[in-house]
PDB file of C-alpha atoms in Angstrom:
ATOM      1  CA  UNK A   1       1.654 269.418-129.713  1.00 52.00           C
ATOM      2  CA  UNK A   2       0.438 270.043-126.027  1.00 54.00           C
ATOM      3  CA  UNK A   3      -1.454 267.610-124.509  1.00 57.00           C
ATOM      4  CA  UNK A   4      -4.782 269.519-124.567  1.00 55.00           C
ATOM      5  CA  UNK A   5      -4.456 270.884-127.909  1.00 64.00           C
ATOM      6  CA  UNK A   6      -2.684 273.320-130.397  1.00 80.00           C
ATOM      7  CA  UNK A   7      -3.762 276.694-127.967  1.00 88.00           C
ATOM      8  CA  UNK A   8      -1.601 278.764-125.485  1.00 92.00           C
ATOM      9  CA  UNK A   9      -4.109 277.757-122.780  1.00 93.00           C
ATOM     10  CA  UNK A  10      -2.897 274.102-122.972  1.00 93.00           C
ATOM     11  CA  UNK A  11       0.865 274.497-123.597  1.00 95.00           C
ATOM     12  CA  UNK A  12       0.772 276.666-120.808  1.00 96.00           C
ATOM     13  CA  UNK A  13      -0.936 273.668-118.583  1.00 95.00           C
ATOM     14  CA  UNK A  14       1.875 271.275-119.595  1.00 95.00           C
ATOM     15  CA  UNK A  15       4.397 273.749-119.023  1.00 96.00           C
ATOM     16  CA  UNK A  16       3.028 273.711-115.360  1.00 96.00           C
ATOM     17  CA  UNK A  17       3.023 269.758-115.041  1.00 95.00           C
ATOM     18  CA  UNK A  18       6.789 270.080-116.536  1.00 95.00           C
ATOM     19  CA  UNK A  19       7.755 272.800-113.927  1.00 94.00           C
ATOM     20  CA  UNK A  20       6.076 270.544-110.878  1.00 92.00           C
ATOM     21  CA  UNK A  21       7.688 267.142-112.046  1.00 92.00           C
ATOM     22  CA  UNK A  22      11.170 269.663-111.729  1.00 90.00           C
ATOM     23  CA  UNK A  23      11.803 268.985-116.180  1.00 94.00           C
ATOM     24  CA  UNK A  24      12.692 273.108-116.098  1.00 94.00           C
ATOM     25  CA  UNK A  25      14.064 272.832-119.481  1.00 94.00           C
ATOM     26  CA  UNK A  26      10.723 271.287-121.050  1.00 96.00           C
ATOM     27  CA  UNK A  27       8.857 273.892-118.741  1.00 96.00           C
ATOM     28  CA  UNK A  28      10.397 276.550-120.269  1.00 96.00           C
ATOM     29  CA  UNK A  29       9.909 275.268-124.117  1.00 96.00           C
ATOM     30  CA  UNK A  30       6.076 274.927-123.295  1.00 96.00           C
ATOM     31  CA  UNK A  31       5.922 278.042-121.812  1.00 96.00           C
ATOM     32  CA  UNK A  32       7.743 280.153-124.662  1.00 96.00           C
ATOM     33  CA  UNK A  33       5.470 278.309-126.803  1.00 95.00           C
ATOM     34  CA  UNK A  34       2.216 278.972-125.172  1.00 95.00           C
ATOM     35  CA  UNK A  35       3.637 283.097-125.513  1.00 95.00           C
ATOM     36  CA  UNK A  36       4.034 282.393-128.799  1.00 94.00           C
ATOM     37  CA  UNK A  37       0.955 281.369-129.710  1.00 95.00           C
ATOM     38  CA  UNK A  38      -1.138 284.690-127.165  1.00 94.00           C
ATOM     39  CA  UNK A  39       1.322 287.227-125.953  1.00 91.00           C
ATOM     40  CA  UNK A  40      -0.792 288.435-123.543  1.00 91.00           C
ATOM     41  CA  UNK A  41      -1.247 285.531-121.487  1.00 93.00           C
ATOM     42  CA  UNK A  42       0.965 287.118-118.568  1.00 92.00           C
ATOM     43  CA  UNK A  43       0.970 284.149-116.173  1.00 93.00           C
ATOM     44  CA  UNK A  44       3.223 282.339-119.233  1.00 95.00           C
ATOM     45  CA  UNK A  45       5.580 284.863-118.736  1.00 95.00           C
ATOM     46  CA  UNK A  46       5.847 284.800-114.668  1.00 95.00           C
ATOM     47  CA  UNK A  47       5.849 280.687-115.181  1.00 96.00           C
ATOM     48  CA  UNK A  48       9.215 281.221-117.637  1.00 97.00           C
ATOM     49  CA  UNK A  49      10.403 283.896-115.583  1.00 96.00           C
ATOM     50  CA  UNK A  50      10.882 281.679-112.782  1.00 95.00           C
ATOM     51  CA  UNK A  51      12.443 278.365-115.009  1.00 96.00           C
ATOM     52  CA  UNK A  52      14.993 280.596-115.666  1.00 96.00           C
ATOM     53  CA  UNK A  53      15.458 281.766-111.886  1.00 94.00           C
ATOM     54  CA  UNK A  54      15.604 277.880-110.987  1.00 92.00           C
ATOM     55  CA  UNK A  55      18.500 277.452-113.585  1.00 90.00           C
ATOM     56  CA  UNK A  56      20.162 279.877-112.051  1.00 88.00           C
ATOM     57  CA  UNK A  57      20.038 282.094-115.745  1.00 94.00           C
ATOM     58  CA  UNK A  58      19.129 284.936-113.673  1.00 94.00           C
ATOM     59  CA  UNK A  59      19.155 288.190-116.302  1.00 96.00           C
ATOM     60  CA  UNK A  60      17.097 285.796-118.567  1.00 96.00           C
ATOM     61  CA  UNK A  61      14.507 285.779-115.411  1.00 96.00           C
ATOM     62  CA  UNK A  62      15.137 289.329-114.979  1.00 96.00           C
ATOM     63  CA  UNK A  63      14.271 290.603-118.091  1.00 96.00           C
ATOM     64  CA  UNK A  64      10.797 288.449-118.340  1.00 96.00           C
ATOM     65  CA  UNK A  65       9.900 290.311-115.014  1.00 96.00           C
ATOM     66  CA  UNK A  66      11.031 293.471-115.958  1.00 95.00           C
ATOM     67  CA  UNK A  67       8.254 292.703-118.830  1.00 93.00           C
ATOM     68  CA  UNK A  68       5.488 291.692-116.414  1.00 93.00           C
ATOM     69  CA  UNK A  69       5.971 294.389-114.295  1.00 93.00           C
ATOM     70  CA  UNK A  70       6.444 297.275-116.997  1.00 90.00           C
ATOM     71  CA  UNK A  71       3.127 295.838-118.656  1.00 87.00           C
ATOM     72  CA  UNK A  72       1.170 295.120-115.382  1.00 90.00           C
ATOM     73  CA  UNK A  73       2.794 297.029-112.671  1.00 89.00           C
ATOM     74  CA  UNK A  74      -0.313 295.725-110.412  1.00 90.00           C
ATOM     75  CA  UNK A  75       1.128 292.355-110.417  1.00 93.00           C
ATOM     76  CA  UNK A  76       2.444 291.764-107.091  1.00 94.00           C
ATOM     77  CA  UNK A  77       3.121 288.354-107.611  1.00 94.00           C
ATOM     78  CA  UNK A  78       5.289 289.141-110.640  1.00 94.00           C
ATOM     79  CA  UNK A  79       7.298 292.405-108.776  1.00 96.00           C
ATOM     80  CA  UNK A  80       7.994 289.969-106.057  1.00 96.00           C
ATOM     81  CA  UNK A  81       9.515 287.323-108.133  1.00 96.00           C
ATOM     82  CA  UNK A  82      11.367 290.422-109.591  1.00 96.00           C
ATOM     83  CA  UNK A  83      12.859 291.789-106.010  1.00 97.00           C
ATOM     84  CA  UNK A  84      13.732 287.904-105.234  1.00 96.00           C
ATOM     85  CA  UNK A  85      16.096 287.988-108.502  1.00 96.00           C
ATOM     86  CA  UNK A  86      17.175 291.564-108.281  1.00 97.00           C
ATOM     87  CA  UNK A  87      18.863 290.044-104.549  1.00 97.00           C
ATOM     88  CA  UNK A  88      20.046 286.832-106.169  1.00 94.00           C
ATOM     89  CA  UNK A  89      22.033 289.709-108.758  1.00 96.00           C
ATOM     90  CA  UNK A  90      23.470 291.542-105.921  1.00 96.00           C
ATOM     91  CA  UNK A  91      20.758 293.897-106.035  1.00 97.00           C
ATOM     92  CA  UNK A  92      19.225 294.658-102.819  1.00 96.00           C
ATOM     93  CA  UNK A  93      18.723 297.940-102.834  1.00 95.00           C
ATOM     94  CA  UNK A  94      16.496 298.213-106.409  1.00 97.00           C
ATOM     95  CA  UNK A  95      14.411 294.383-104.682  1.00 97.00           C
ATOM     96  CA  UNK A  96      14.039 296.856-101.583  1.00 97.00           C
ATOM     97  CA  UNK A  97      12.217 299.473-103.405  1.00 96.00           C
ATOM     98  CA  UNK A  98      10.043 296.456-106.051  1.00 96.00           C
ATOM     99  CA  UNK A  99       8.875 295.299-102.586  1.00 97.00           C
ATOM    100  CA  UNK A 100       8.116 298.772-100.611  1.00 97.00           C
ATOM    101  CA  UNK A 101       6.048 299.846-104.377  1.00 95.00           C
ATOM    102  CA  UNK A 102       3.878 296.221-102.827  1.00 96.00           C
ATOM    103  CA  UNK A 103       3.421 297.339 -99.254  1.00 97.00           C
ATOM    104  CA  UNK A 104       2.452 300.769-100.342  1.00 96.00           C
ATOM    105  CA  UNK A 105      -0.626 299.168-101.863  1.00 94.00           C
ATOM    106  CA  UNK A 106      -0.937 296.424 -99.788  1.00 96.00           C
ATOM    107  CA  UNK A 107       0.455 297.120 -96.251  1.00 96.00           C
ATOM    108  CA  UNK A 108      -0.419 293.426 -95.039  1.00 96.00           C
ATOM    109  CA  UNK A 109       1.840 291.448 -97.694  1.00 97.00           C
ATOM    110  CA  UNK A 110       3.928 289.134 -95.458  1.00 97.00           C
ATOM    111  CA  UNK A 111       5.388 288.176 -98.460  1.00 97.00           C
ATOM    112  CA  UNK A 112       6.639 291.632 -99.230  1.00 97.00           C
ATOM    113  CA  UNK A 113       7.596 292.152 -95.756  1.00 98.00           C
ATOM    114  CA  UNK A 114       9.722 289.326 -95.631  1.00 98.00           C
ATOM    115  CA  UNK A 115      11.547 289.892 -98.930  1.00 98.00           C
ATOM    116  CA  UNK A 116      12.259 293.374 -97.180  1.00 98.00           C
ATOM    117  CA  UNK A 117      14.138 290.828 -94.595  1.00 98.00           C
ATOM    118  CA  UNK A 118      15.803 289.135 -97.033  1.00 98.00           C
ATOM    119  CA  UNK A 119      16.841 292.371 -98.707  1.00 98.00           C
ATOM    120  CA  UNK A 120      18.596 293.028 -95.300  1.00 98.00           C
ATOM    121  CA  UNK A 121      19.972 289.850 -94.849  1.00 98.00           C
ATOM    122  CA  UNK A 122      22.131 289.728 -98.481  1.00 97.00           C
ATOM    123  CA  UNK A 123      23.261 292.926 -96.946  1.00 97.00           C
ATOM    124  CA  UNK A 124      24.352 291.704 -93.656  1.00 97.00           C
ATOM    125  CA  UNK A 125      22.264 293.957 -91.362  1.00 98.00           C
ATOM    126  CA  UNK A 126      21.165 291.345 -89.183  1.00 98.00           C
ATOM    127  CA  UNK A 127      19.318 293.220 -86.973  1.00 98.00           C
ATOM    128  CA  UNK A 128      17.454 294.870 -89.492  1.00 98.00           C
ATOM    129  CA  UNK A 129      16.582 291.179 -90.916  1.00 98.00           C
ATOM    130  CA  UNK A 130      15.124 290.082 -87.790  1.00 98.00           C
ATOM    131  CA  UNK A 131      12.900 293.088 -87.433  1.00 98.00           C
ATOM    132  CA  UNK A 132      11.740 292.657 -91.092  1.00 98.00           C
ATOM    133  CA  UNK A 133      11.454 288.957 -90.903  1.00 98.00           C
ATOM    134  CA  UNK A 134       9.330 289.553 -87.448  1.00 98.00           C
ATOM    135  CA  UNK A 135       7.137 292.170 -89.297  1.00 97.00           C
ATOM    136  CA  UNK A 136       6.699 289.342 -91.403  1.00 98.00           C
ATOM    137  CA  UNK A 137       5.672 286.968 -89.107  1.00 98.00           C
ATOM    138  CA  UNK A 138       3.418 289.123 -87.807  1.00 97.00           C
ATOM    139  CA  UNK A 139       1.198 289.802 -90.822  1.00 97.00           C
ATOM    140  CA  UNK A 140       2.071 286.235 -91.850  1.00 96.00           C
ATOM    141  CA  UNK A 141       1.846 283.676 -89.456  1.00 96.00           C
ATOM    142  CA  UNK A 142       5.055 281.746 -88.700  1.00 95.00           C
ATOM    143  CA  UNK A 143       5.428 279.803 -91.496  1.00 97.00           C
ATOM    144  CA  UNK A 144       8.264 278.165 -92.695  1.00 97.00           C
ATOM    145  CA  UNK A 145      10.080 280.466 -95.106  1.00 97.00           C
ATOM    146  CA  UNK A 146       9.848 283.242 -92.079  1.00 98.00           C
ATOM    147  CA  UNK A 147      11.230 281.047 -89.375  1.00 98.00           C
ATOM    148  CA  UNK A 148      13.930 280.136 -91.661  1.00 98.00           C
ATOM    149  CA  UNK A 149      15.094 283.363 -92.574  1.00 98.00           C
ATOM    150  CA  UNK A 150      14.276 285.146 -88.868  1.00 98.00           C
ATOM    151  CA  UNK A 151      16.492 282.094 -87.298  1.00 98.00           C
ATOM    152  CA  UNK A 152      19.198 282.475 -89.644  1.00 98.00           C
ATOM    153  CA  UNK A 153      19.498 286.144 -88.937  1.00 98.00           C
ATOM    154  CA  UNK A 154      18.727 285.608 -85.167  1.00 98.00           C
ATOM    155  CA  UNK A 155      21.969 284.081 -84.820  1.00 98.00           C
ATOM    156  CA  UNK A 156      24.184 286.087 -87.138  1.00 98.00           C
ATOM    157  CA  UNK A 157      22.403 288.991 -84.852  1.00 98.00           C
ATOM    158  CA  UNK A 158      23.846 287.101 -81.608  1.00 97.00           C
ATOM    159  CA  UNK A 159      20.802 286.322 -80.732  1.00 98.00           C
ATOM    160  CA  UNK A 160      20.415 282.249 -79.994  1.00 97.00           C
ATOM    161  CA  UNK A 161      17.341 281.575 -77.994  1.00 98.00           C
ATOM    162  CA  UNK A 162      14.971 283.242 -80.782  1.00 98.00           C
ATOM    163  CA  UNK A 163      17.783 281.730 -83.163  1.00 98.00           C
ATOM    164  CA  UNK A 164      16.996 278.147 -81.936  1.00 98.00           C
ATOM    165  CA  UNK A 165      13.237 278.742 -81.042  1.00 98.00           C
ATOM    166  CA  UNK A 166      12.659 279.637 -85.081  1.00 98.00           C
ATOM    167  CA  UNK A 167      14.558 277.477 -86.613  1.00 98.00           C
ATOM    168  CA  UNK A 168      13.389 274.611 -84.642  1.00 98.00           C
ATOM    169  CA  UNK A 169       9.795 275.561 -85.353  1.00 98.00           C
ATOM    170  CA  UNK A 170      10.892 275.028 -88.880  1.00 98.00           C
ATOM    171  CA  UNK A 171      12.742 271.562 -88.589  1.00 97.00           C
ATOM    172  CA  UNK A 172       9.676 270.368 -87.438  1.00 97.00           C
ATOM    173  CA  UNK A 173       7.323 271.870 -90.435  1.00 97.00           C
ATOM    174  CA  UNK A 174       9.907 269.835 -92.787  1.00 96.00           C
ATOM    175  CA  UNK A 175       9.920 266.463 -90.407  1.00 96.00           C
ATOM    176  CA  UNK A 176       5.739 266.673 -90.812  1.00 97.00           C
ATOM    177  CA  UNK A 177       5.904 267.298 -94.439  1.00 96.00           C
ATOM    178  CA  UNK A 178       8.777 264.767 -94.778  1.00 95.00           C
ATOM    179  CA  UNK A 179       6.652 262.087 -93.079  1.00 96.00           C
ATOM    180  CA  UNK A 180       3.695 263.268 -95.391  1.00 95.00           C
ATOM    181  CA  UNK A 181       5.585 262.747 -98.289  1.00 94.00           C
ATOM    182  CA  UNK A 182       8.298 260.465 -97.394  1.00 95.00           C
ATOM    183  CA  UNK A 183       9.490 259.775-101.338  1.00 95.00           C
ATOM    184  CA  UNK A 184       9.898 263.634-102.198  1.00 95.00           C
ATOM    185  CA  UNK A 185      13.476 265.115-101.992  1.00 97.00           C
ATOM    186  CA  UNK A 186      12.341 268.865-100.893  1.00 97.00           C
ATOM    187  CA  UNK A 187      11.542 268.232 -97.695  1.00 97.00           C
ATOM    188  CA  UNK A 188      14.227 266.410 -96.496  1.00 97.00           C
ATOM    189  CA  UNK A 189      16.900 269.015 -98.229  1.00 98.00           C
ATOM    190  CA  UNK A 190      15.329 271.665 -96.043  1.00 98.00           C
ATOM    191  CA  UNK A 191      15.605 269.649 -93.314  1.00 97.00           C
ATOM    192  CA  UNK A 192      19.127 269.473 -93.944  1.00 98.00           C
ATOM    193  CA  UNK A 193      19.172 273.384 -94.478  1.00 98.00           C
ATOM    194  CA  UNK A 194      17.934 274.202 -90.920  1.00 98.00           C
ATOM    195  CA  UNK A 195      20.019 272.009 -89.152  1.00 98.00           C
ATOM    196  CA  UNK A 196      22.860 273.112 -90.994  1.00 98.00           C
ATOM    197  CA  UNK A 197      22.052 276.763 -89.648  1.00 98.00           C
ATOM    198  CA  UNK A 198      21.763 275.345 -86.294  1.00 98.00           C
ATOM    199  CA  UNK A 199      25.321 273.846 -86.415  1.00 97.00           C
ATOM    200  CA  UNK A 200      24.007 270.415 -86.136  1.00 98.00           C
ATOM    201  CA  UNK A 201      26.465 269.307 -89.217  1.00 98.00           C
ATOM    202  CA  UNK A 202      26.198 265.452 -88.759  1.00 98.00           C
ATOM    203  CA  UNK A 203      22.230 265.487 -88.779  1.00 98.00           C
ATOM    204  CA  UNK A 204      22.430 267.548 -91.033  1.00 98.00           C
ATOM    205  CA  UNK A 205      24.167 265.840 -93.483  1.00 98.00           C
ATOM    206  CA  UNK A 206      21.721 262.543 -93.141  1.00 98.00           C
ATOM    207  CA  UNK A 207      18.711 264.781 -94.342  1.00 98.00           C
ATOM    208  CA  UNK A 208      21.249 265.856 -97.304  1.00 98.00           C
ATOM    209  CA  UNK A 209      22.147 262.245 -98.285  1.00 98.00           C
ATOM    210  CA  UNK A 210      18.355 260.919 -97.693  1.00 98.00           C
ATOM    211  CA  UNK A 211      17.721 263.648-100.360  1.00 98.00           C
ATOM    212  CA  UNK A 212      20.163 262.847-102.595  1.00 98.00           C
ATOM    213  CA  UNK A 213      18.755 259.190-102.459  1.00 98.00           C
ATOM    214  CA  UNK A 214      15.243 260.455-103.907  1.00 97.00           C
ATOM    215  CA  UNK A 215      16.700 262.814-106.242  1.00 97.00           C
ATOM    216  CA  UNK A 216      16.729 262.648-110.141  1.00 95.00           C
ATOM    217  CA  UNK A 217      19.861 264.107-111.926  1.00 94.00           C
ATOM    218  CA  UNK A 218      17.643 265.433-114.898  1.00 91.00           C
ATOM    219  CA  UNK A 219      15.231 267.421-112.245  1.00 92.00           C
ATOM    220  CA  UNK A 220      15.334 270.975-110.495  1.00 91.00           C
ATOM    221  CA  UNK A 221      13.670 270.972-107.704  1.00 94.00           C
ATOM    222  CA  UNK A 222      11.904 273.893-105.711  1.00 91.00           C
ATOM    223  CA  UNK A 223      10.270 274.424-102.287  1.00 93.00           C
ATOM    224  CA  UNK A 224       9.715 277.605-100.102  1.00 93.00           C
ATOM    225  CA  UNK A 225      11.428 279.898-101.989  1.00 89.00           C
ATOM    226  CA  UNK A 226      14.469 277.650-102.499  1.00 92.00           C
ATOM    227  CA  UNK A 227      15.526 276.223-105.726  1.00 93.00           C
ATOM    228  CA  UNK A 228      18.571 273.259-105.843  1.00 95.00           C
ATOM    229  CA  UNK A 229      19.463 270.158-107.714  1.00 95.00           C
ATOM    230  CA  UNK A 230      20.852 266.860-106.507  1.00 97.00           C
ATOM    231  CA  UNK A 231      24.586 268.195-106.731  1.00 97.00           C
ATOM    232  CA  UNK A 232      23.402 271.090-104.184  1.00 97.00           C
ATOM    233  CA  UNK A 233      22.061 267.909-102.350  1.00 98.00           C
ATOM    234  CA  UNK A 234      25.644 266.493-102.434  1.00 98.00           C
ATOM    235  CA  UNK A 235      27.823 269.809-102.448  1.00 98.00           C
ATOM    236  CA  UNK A 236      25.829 270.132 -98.666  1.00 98.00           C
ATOM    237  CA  UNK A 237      27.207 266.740 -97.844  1.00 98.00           C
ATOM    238  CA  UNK A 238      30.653 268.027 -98.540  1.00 98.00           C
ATOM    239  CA  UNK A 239      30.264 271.396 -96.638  1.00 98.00           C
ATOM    240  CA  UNK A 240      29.035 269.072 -93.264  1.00 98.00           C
ATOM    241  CA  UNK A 241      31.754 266.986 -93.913  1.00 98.00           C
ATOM    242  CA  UNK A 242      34.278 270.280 -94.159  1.00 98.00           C
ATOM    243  CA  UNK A 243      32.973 271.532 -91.034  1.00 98.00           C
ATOM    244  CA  UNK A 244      33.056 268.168 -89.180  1.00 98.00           C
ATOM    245  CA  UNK A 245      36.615 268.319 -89.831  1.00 97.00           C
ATOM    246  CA  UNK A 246      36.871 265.601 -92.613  1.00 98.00           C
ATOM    247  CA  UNK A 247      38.253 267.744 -95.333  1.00 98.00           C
ATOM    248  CA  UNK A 248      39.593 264.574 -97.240  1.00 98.00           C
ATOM    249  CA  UNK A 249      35.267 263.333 -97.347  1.00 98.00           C
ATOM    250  CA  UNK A 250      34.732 266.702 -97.845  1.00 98.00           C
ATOM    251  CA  UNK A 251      36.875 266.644-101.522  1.00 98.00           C
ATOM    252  CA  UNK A 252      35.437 263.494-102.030  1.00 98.00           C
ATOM    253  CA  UNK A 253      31.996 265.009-101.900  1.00 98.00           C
ATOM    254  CA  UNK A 254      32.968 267.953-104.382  1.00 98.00           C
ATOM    255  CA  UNK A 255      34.464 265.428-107.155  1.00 98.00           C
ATOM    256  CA  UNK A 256      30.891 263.940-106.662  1.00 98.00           C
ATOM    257  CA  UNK A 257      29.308 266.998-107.372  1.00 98.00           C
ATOM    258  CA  UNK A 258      31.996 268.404-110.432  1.00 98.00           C
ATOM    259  CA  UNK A 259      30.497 264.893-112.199  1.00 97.00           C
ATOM    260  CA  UNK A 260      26.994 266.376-112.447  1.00 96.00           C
ATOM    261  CA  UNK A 261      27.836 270.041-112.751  1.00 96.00           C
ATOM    262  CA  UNK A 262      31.324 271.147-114.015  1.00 97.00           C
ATOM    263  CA  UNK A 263      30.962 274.828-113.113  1.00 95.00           C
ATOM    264  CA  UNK A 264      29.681 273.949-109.553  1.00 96.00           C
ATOM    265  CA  UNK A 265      30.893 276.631-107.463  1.00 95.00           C
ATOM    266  CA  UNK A 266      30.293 274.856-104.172  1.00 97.00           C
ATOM    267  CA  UNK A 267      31.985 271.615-105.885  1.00 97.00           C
ATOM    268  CA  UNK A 268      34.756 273.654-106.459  1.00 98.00           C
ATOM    269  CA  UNK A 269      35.620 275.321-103.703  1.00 98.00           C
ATOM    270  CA  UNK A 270      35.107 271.563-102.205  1.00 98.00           C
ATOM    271  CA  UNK A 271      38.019 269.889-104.208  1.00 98.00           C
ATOM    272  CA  UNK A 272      40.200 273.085-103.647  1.00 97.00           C
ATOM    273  CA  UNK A 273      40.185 272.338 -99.369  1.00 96.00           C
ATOM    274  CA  UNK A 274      43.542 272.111 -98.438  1.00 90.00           C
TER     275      UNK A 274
END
């Protein structure tokens, strides 16, 4: 029974505590329950919808958003969880036209804007990313999902000042949040993440393993868009180990990570270095 009683309303609450804490799988039991009990109750269904995108069961996720969107095709929130998953399947062109559908009826959606970016980027027009992912910052702000992504493309685009600038900008959202909430995993992973993208491997690798120290095995964790688990915390460590030049750490750091998750891909490709 949910905490707050035998009702969608409060299986739905725990499911949200669940999701927070990172216990996915027990998210996603209170949330199918709380749909059991009232179909309708639509935010259930965008809640399970993205469980299943941080497990990385990605038609399951699609096909709860497909539902959303079919039934309420005013939910923005919903369409853009859809687009974000529709990329993640290789997708971009159908997440291109979810996030336009936004933009037509709501022109100032960073949000959509930026997924219009990231649309770009899984499709390696990197100039096109960087225009997008400016749009976004425009209607936006510069927060730190848009700095990531413009930073990332910035340099693939051969462009390194605004590379550095952005992605900078963004190191130092994560140090401030990191020094905020010095226990929590997320912020020092993303840490990790920018520095990674700005080739500085051996910092890099410190925010990975000071992650990895605060991480629970059992837990999925998400922040800004990204979703990862504490073998992505050490399958990281193996990649700035690779391109330090340490391919024998590097190997060690993918056996790590095949202990936790078999069907790593990351892992693998790790213990496969030559």
């Amino acid at each position: 029974m949910a905490f707050g009683g035998e009702n969608a309303e409060s299986y739905y609450d725990d499911g949200l505590t669940a999701s927070m804490k990172g216990e996915v799988d027990r998210a996603i039991g209170l949330f199918r329950k709380a749909i059991e009990l009232d179909n309708s109750l639509v935010p259930a269904y965008q809640q399970l919808g993205r469980c299943y995108a941080r497990k990385g069961e990605l038609d399951h996720a699609l096909s709860v958003f497909n539902q959303v969107v079919s039934k309420r095709p005013d939910n923005h929130a919903a369409a853009m969880d859809l687009g974000l998953v529709l990329i993640q399947l290789d997708r971009a062109k159908e997440a291109r036209a979810a996030f336009r559908r936004i933009l037509e009826s709501e022109p100032a959606n960073w949000r959509a804007s930026l997924g219009l970016a990231q649309c770009a980027y899984a499709e390696g027009n990197w100039r096109e990313a960087v225009a997008e992912a400016q749009a976004a910052q425009t209607l936006g702000g510069s927060n730190f999902q848009t700095l990531y992504l413009l930073g990332r493309a910035a340099r693939l685009a051969g462009n390194k000042e605004l590379s550095n600038q952005s992605l900078e900008r963004a190191e130092q959202m994560m140090q401030k949040t990191a020094e905020m909430t010095p226990s929590a995993p997320e912020s020092h992973y993303l840490r990790g993440e920018v520095c990674f993208a700005l080739e500085k491997f051996g910092v890099a690798r410190e925010h990975f393993r000071d992650a990895e120290d605060r991480a629970d095995t059992t837990k999925s964790y998400a922040a800004f868009g990204e979703y990862f688990t504490k073998a992505d915390m050490i399958a990281k460590q193996g990649l700035c180990y690779q391109r330090l030049g340490n391919t024998e750490r590097a190997r060690e750091e993918g056996k790590r990570v095949l202990a936790l998750a078999p069907d790593h891909r990351m892992g693998q490709a790790l213990t496969a270095l030559n």
